[in-house]
C-alpha cells in the first residue's frame, strides 16, 4: 500500500460565543457545575442564517489553501455530519458546488462524533488503492439546531463548528494504522428519535420535543472511556507502537473527565493529550477535526510526531488512527 497522509488542514467556528454565564440565564445550571463536570467554559453558536454546509465551506477552503491545491483537483469529498442542512442533497454536494470542485464525487457519512475519523479512514482506502489522489474530508455540525435549550442535561454540552483536511499520497509516514468499530445494540443511549422515516415530523413529534438530542450520559460516559482506550490501543498495536511512543493524543472532545480517564487507562500523562473542549464544547464530528487542526497549527504537533486521533459517538460507533506527522 502506498503511504497516505494529510497535506492540508482547515477549520471554522461561528463568531457568536455562548459562555457558561450566558447558560446560567437560560437553565438551572452554574458555571461551576459545567466547568467541573465537563471542562467546558464556552461554545460557538451558528446564527440562524448559517447551516452545517456554510461552516463546512469555510473549513474546506482553508484546507485547500493549506494543501496548495485547486478545488478542481479534488476527486472525492466526504462529509461527516449528523446535522446536515436537509436530508438531501448531501452536505458534500453543497460544498462541492460552493467551492467549485466539479470533478469530485460526493457523499456524506453518518457516524456522529466518530464521523471525521470514519471519513479520514474511508478517504485513506481510496487513496491507498490508487483510485483517487486528492480527497477532502470534512466534519461539520450545527448541533445547536438539535439541542433542547430547556434541558440542562444536554444543552450545556454542545457547540457548532467544522474542520477539514485533504488526504493524498505522501512520500513517508502519514496514516500508519486504523481501527473502526460499532455496537448498534447500544444505539438507544444517544439518539434523535424523530425526523427520519420512523417518526416523520408531525405536530405531535414537535410538541414532544422528539427532534432533539436524547442522551443517557452516565452510561455513555463509562462506555466511552473503555471503548476509546481500546480503540487507541488496537490502532497502536497494528502500527507496531505503544502508548509510550505517542507524542500527541487527540481525542473526541466530549467531556474532560472522559479524556482524562481514557489517558489514565492508556498510561498517558496529561501533557500528551490535546484538549480544547474548554472553548468549544462537544461539536460531534467537528470536535476531532478542529482539535487536530489546532494541535498542528499551534505547533503542538511537530514533523515526525506520532499522533493518535480517537473518537466515539452515537450508534455506537468509534474509530482511531495513528498518524506519523
Ligand atoms: N447543571 C447543573 N446540574 C446538572 C446539569 C447542569 N447542566 N446537568 C445535569 N445536572 C444534574 C443532574 O440533574 C443530576 O442531578 P440529580 O442528582 O439531582 O438527579 C446531577 O447533575 C448529576 O447528573 P449526572 O448525569 O450523574 O452527571 P454526570 O456527572 O454523569 O455528568 C454528563 C453528566 C456531563 C452528561 C456526563 O455523563 C457525560 O459527559 N457523559 C458522556 C457524554 C458523551 O460522551 N456523549 C457521547 C458523545 S456525544 C455524540 O455522539 C453527539
Coordinates of C-alpha atoms and ligand atoms in Angstrom, one line a residue:
X1 CA 0.0 0.0 0.0
X2 CA 1.3 3.5 -0.9
X3 CA 1.8 5.9 2.1
X4 CA -1.2 8.2 2.6
X5 CA -1.3 11.3 4.7
X6 CA -2.8 14.7 5.3
X7 CA -1.5 17.5 3.1
X8 CA -3.7 20.4 4.3
X9 CA -5.9 21.3 7.3
X10 CA -8.8 23.8 7.8
X11 CA -11.3 24.8 10.3
X12 CA -14.2 27.2 11.0
X13 CA -16.2 28.1 14.1
X14 CA -19.1 30.6 14.1
X15 CA -18.4 34.0 15.6
X16 CA -21.0 34.0 18.4
X17 CA -19.8 32.7 21.7
X18 CA -22.2 31.4 24.4
X19 CA -20.5 31.3 27.8
X20 CA -21.4 29.3 30.9
X21 CA -22.6 32.6 32.5
X22 CA -24.9 33.0 29.5
X23 CA -26.2 29.5 30.1
X24 CA -27.0 30.3 33.7
X25 CA -29.6 32.7 32.4
X26 CA -31.2 30.0 30.3
X27 CA -31.4 26.9 32.5
X28 CA -30.9 25.9 36.2
X29 CA -27.1 25.5 36.0
X30 CA -23.9 27.1 37.1
X31 CA -20.5 27.9 35.6
X32 CA -19.1 25.9 38.4
X33 CA -21.2 22.7 37.6
X34 CA -20.5 22.9 33.9
X35 CA -16.7 23.5 34.4
X36 CA -16.1 20.8 36.9
X37 CA -18.4 18.2 35.4
X38 CA -17.5 18.7 31.7
X39 CA -14.5 21.1 31.3
X40 CA -16.5 23.4 29.1
X41 CA -16.3 27.2 29.6
X42 CA -17.9 28.4 26.3
X43 CA -19.1 27.2 22.9
X44 CA -19.6 28.8 19.5
X45 CA -23.1 29.0 18.1
X46 CA -24.1 29.4 14.5
X47 CA -26.5 32.1 13.5
X48 CA -29.9 31.2 12.0
X49 CA -28.5 32.0 8.6
X50 CA -25.6 29.5 8.9
X51 CA -26.2 25.8 8.3
X52 CA -23.7 22.9 8.5
X53 CA -22.6 23.4 4.9
X54 CA -21.7 27.1 5.5
X55 CA -19.4 26.1 8.3
X56 CA -18.0 23.2 6.1
X57 CA -17.3 25.5 3.1
X58 CA -15.1 27.8 5.2
X59 CA -13.2 24.9 6.6
X60 CA -12.8 23.3 3.2
X61 CA -11.5 26.5 1.6
X62 CA -8.8 26.8 4.3
X63 CA -7.8 23.2 3.9
X64 CA -7.4 23.5 0.1
X65 CA -5.3 26.7 0.6
X66 CA -3.2 24.9 3.2
X67 CA -2.7 22.0 0.8
X68 CA -1.9 24.3 -2.1
X69 CA -4.3 22.6 -4.4
X70 CA -7.2 23.9 -6.5
X71 CA -10.8 22.7 -6.0
X72 CA -10.8 21.1 -9.5
X73 CA -8.1 18.7 -8.3
X74 CA -10.4 17.1 -5.7
X75 CA -11.7 13.7 -6.8
X76 CA -13.8 12.9 -3.8
X77 CA -15.5 14.9 -1.0
X78 CA -16.5 13.0 2.2
X79 CA -18.5 15.0 4.7
X80 CA -19.2 13.6 8.2
X81 CA -22.3 15.2 9.8
X82 CA -25.4 14.4 11.7
X83 CA -26.8 17.9 11.3
X84 CA -26.8 18.3 7.5
X85 CA -28.7 21.2 6.0
X86 CA -31.5 18.9 5.0
X87 CA -32.0 15.1 4.3
X88 CA -30.8 15.6 0.8
X89 CA -28.9 16.9 -1.2
X90 CA -25.9 15.9 0.9
X91 CA -23.7 18.5 2.6
X92 CA -20.7 17.3 0.5
X93 CA -22.7 18.1 -2.7
X94 CA -23.5 21.6 -1.3
X95 CA -19.8 22.1 -0.5
X96 CA -18.8 20.8 -4.0
X97 CA -21.0 23.5 -5.7
X98 CA -19.8 26.3 -3.4
X99 CA -16.1 25.7 -3.7
X100 CA -16.1 24.7 -7.4
X101 CA -14.9 21.1 -7.1
X102 CA -16.8 19.9 -10.1
X103 CA -14.6 16.8 -10.6
X104 CA -15.3 15.3 -7.2
X105 CA -17.7 12.5 -6.3
X106 CA -19.5 13.4 -3.1
X107 CA -21.1 11.5 -0.2
X108 CA -21.9 12.1 3.5
X109 CA -21.1 9.8 6.4
X110 CA -23.4 9.4 9.4
X111 CA -21.1 8.3 12.3
X112 CA -21.9 11.0 14.8
X113 CA -18.9 12.1 16.9
X114 CA -16.7 9.5 15.2
X115 CA -17.6 10.8 11.7
X116 CA -14.4 12.7 11.0
X117 CA -12.2 9.6 11.9
X118 CA -14.6 7.4 9.8
X119 CA -14.2 9.9 6.9
X120 CA -10.4 10.0 7.2
X121 CA -10.1 6.2 7.2
X122 CA -12.5 5.9 4.3
X123 CA -10.5 8.5 2.3
X124 CA -7.3 6.6 3.1
X125 CA -8.7 3.5 1.4
X126 CA -9.5 5.4 -1.8
X127 CA -6.0 7.0 -1.9
X128 CA -4.1 3.9 -0.9
X129 CA -5.8 1.8 -3.6
X130 CA -4.8 4.4 -6.2
X131 CA -8.4 5.2 -7.0
X132 CA -8.1 8.9 -6.1
X133 CA -5.2 11.3 -5.4
X134 CA -6.9 14.2 -3.6
X135 CA -9.8 13.6 -1.1
X136 CA -11.4 16.3 1.0
X137 CA -12.7 15.1 4.4
X138 CA -14.9 17.4 6.5
X139 CA -16.5 17.1 9.9
X140 CA -19.2 19.8 10.2
X141 CA -22.0 20.2 12.7
X142 CA -24.7 22.7 13.7
X143 CA -25.5 20.7 16.9
X144 CA -27.3 23.7 18.4
X145 CA -30.1 23.1 15.9
X146 CA -30.9 19.8 17.6
X147 CA -30.4 20.8 21.2
X148 CA -33.3 21.2 23.6
X149 CA -32.4 24.6 25.2
X150 CA -34.6 23.8 28.2
X151 CA -32.8 20.5 29.0
X152 CA -29.8 21.3 31.3
X153 CA -28.6 17.7 31.0
X154 CA -27.7 18.2 27.3
X155 CA -27.8 21.9 26.3
X156 CA -24.6 22.9 28.1
X157 CA -22.6 20.3 26.3
X158 CA -22.8 21.1 22.6
X159 CA -21.5 23.7 20.1
X160 CA -21.1 24.3 16.4
X161 CA -18.1 24.2 14.1
X162 CA -16.3 22.4 11.2
X163 CA -12.9 21.0 10.4
X164 CA -11.4 19.7 7.2
X165 CA -8.4 18.0 5.7
X166 CA -7.0 17.0 2.3
X167 CA -5.9 13.3 2.2
X168 CA -3.4 12.5 -0.5
X169 CA -0.3 10.3 -1.2
X170 CA 2.8 11.2 0.8
X171 CA 6.4 10.2 0.5
X172 CA 6.7 8.8 4.0
X173 CA 4.8 8.5 7.3
X174 CA 1.1 9.5 7.0
X175 CA -1.7 7.3 8.3
X176 CA 0.1 4.2 9.8
X177 CA -2.9 2.3 11.1
X178 CA -6.6 2.5 11.7
X179 CA -9.3 0.9 13.9
X180 CA -13.1 1.2 13.3
X181 CA -15.9 -0.4 15.3
X182 CA -19.6 -0.2 16.1
X183 CA -22.2 -1.6 18.6
X184 CA -25.7 -1.0 17.3
X185 CA -27.2 -2.7 20.4
X186 CA -26.3 0.5 22.4
X187 CA -28.0 2.9 19.9
X188 CA -30.7 3.9 22.4
X189 CA -28.2 5.6 24.7
X190 CA -27.9 8.6 22.4
X191 CA -30.4 9.5 19.7
X192 CA -32.7 12.0 18.0
X193 CA -35.9 10.0 17.9
X194 CA -37.9 11.9 15.2
X195 CA -37.3 13.5 11.9
X196 CA -36.5 10.3 10.0
X197 CA -38.8 7.7 8.4
X198 CA -39.5 6.1 11.8
X199 CA -41.1 9.2 13.2
X200 CA -41.5 11.8 10.5
X201 CA -42.1 15.3 11.6
X202 CA -45.7 15.9 12.9
X203 CA -47.2 18.5 15.3
X204 CA -47.1 15.7 17.9
X205 CA -43.3 14.9 17.4
X206 CA -42.5 18.6 17.7
X207 CA -44.7 19.1 20.8
X208 CA -43.0 16.1 22.4
X209 CA -39.5 17.5 21.6
X210 CA -38.6 14.4 19.7
X211 CA -36.4 16.3 17.3
X212 CA -33.8 17.0 20.0
X213 CA -30.8 15.0 21.3
X214 CA -31.8 12.5 24.0
X215 CA -28.8 11.2 25.9
X216 CA -28.2 8.8 28.8
X217 CA -24.9 10.5 29.8
X218 CA -23.9 8.3 32.7
X219 CA -24.0 5.1 30.7
X220 CA -22.2 6.7 27.8
X221 CA -19.5 8.0 30.0
X222 CA -18.4 4.6 31.1
X223 CA -18.6 3.1 27.7
X224 CA -16.7 6.0 26.1
X225 CA -13.7 5.6 28.4
X226 CA -13.3 1.8 27.8
X227 CA -14.1 2.0 24.1
X228 CA -11.8 4.9 23.3
X229 CA -8.9 3.4 25.2
X230 CA -9.4 0.0 23.5
X231 CA -9.6 1.7 20.0
X232 CA -6.4 3.6 20.6
X233 CA -4.6 0.5 21.8
X234 CA -5.8 -1.5 18.9
X235 CA -4.6 1.1 16.3
X236 CA -1.2 1.5 18.1
X237 CA -0.7 -2.3 18.2
X238 CA -1.4 -2.5 14.5
X239 CA 1.3 0.1 13.8
X240 CA 3.7 -1.8 16.0
X241 CA 3.7 1.0 18.5
X242 CA 3.0 1.5 22.2
X243 CA 1.4 4.3 24.2
X244 CA 4.9 5.5 25.2
X245 CA 5.5 6.3 21.5
X246 CA 2.6 8.7 21.3
X247 CA 3.6 12.4 21.1
X248 CA 0.1 13.8 20.8
X249 CA -3.2 12.1 21.6
X250 CA -6.2 13.9 20.1
X251 CA -9.4 12.5 21.4
X252 CA -13.0 13.5 20.6
X253 CA -13.8 16.3 23.0
X254 CA -16.9 15.0 24.8
X255 CA -16.1 15.7 28.4
X256 CA -12.8 16.5 30.1
X257 CA -13.3 13.8 32.7
X258 CA -13.7 11.2 29.9
X259 CA -10.5 12.4 28.3
X260 CA -8.5 12.2 31.5
X261 CA -9.9 8.8 32.3
X262 CA -9.0 7.5 28.8
X263 CA -5.5 8.9 29.2
X264 CA -5.1 7.3 32.6
X265 CA -6.3 3.9 31.2
X266 CA -3.7 4.3 28.4
X267 CA -1.0 5.4 30.8
X268 CA -0.6 8.7 29.0
X269 CA 0.4 11.8 31.0
X270 CA -1.9 14.8 30.6
X271 CA 0.8 16.8 28.7
X272 CA 0.4 14.4 25.8
X273 CA -3.4 14.9 25.4
X274 CA -4.7 17.7 23.3
X275 CA -7.7 19.4 24.8
X276 CA -9.7 22.4 23.5
X277 CA -13.1 21.4 25.0
X278 CA -13.0 24.5 27.2
X279 CA -13.5 26.8 24.1
X280 CA -15.9 24.7 22.0
X281 CA -17.8 22.0 24.0
X282 CA -18.7 18.9 22.0
X283 CA -19.0 19.6 18.3
X284 CA -19.6 16.0 17.4
X285 CA -17.7 15.2 14.1
X286 CA -16.1 18.6 14.1
X287 CA -14.5 18.2 17.5
X288 CA -11.7 15.8 16.5
X289 CA -11.3 17.8 13.2
X290 CA -10.9 21.2 14.9
X291 CA -8.7 19.7 17.7
X292 CA -6.4 18.1 15.0
X293 CA -6.2 21.5 13.2
X294 CA -5.4 23.4 16.4
X295 CA -2.8 20.8 17.5
X296 CA -0.9 21.1 14.3
X297 CA -1.3 24.9 13.7
X298 CA -0.3 25.7 17.3
X299 CA 3.0 23.8 16.8
X300 CA 1.9 21.2 19.4
X301 CA 2.4 18.6 16.7
X302 CA 5.8 18.7 15.0
X303 CA 7.2 16.9 12.0
X304 CA 7.8 13.2 12.7
X305 CA 5.5 13.2 15.8
X306 CA 3.2 10.2 16.4
X307 CA -0.3 11.4 16.6
X308 CA -3.4 9.4 17.6
X309 CA -6.9 10.5 16.7
X310 CA -9.6 8.7 18.7
X311 CA -13.3 9.3 18.6
X312 CA -16.6 7.8 19.9
X313 CA -20.2 8.6 19.4
X314 CA -23.9 7.8 18.8
X315 CA -24.5 4.5 17.1
X316 CA -22.5 3.5 19.0
X317 CA -19.5 4.0 16.7
X318 CA -15.8 4.5 17.3
X319 CA -12.6 5.0 15.4
X320 CA -8.9 5.6 15.9
X321 CA -6.0 6.2 13.7
X322 CA -2.2 6.5 14.2
X323 CA -0.5 9.2 12.1
X324 CA 3.1 9.9 11.7
X325 CA 3.1 13.7 11.0
Ligands
LIG1 N1 -26.3 21.9 35.6 C1 -26.5 21.6 36.9 N2 -26.8 20.3 37.2 C2 -27.0 19.4 36.2 C3 -26.7 19.7 34.9 C4 -26.4 21.1 34.6 N3 -26.1 21.5 33.3 N4 -26.9 18.6 34.1 C5 -27.2 17.6 35.0 N5 -27.3 18.1 36.2 C6 -27.6 17.4 37.5 C7 -28.5 16.2 37.2 O1 -29.8 16.5 37.1 C8 -28.2 15.3 38.4 O2 -29.0 15.8 39.5 P1 -29.7 14.8 40.5 O3 -28.6 14.0 41.1 O4 -30.4 15.8 41.4 O5 -30.6 14.0 39.6 C9 -26.7 15.6 38.7 O6 -26.4 16.8 38.0 C10 -25.8 14.5 38.2 O7 -26.1 14.1 36.9 P2 -25.3 13.1 36.2 O8 -25.9 12.8 34.8 O9 -25.0 11.9 37.1 O10 -23.9 13.9 35.9 P3 -22.6 13.4 35.3 O11 -21.5 13.6 36.3 O12 -22.7 12.0 34.7 O13 -22.4 14.4 34.1 C11 -22.6 14.4 31.7 C12 -23.3 14.4 33.1 C13 -21.8 15.6 31.6 C14 -23.6 14.4 30.6 C15 -21.7 13.1 31.6 O14 -22.4 12.0 32.0 C16 -21.1 12.9 30.2 O15 -20.3 13.7 29.7 N6 -21.5 11.8 29.6 C17 -20.9 11.4 28.3 C18 -21.5 12.2 27.1 C19 -20.9 11.6 25.9 O16 -19.8 11.2 25.8 N7 -21.7 11.6 24.8 C20 -21.2 10.8 23.7 C21 -20.7 11.7 22.6 S1 -21.9 12.9 22.1 C22 -22.3 12.5 20.5 O17 -22.1 11.5 20.0 C23 -23.3 13.6 19.8

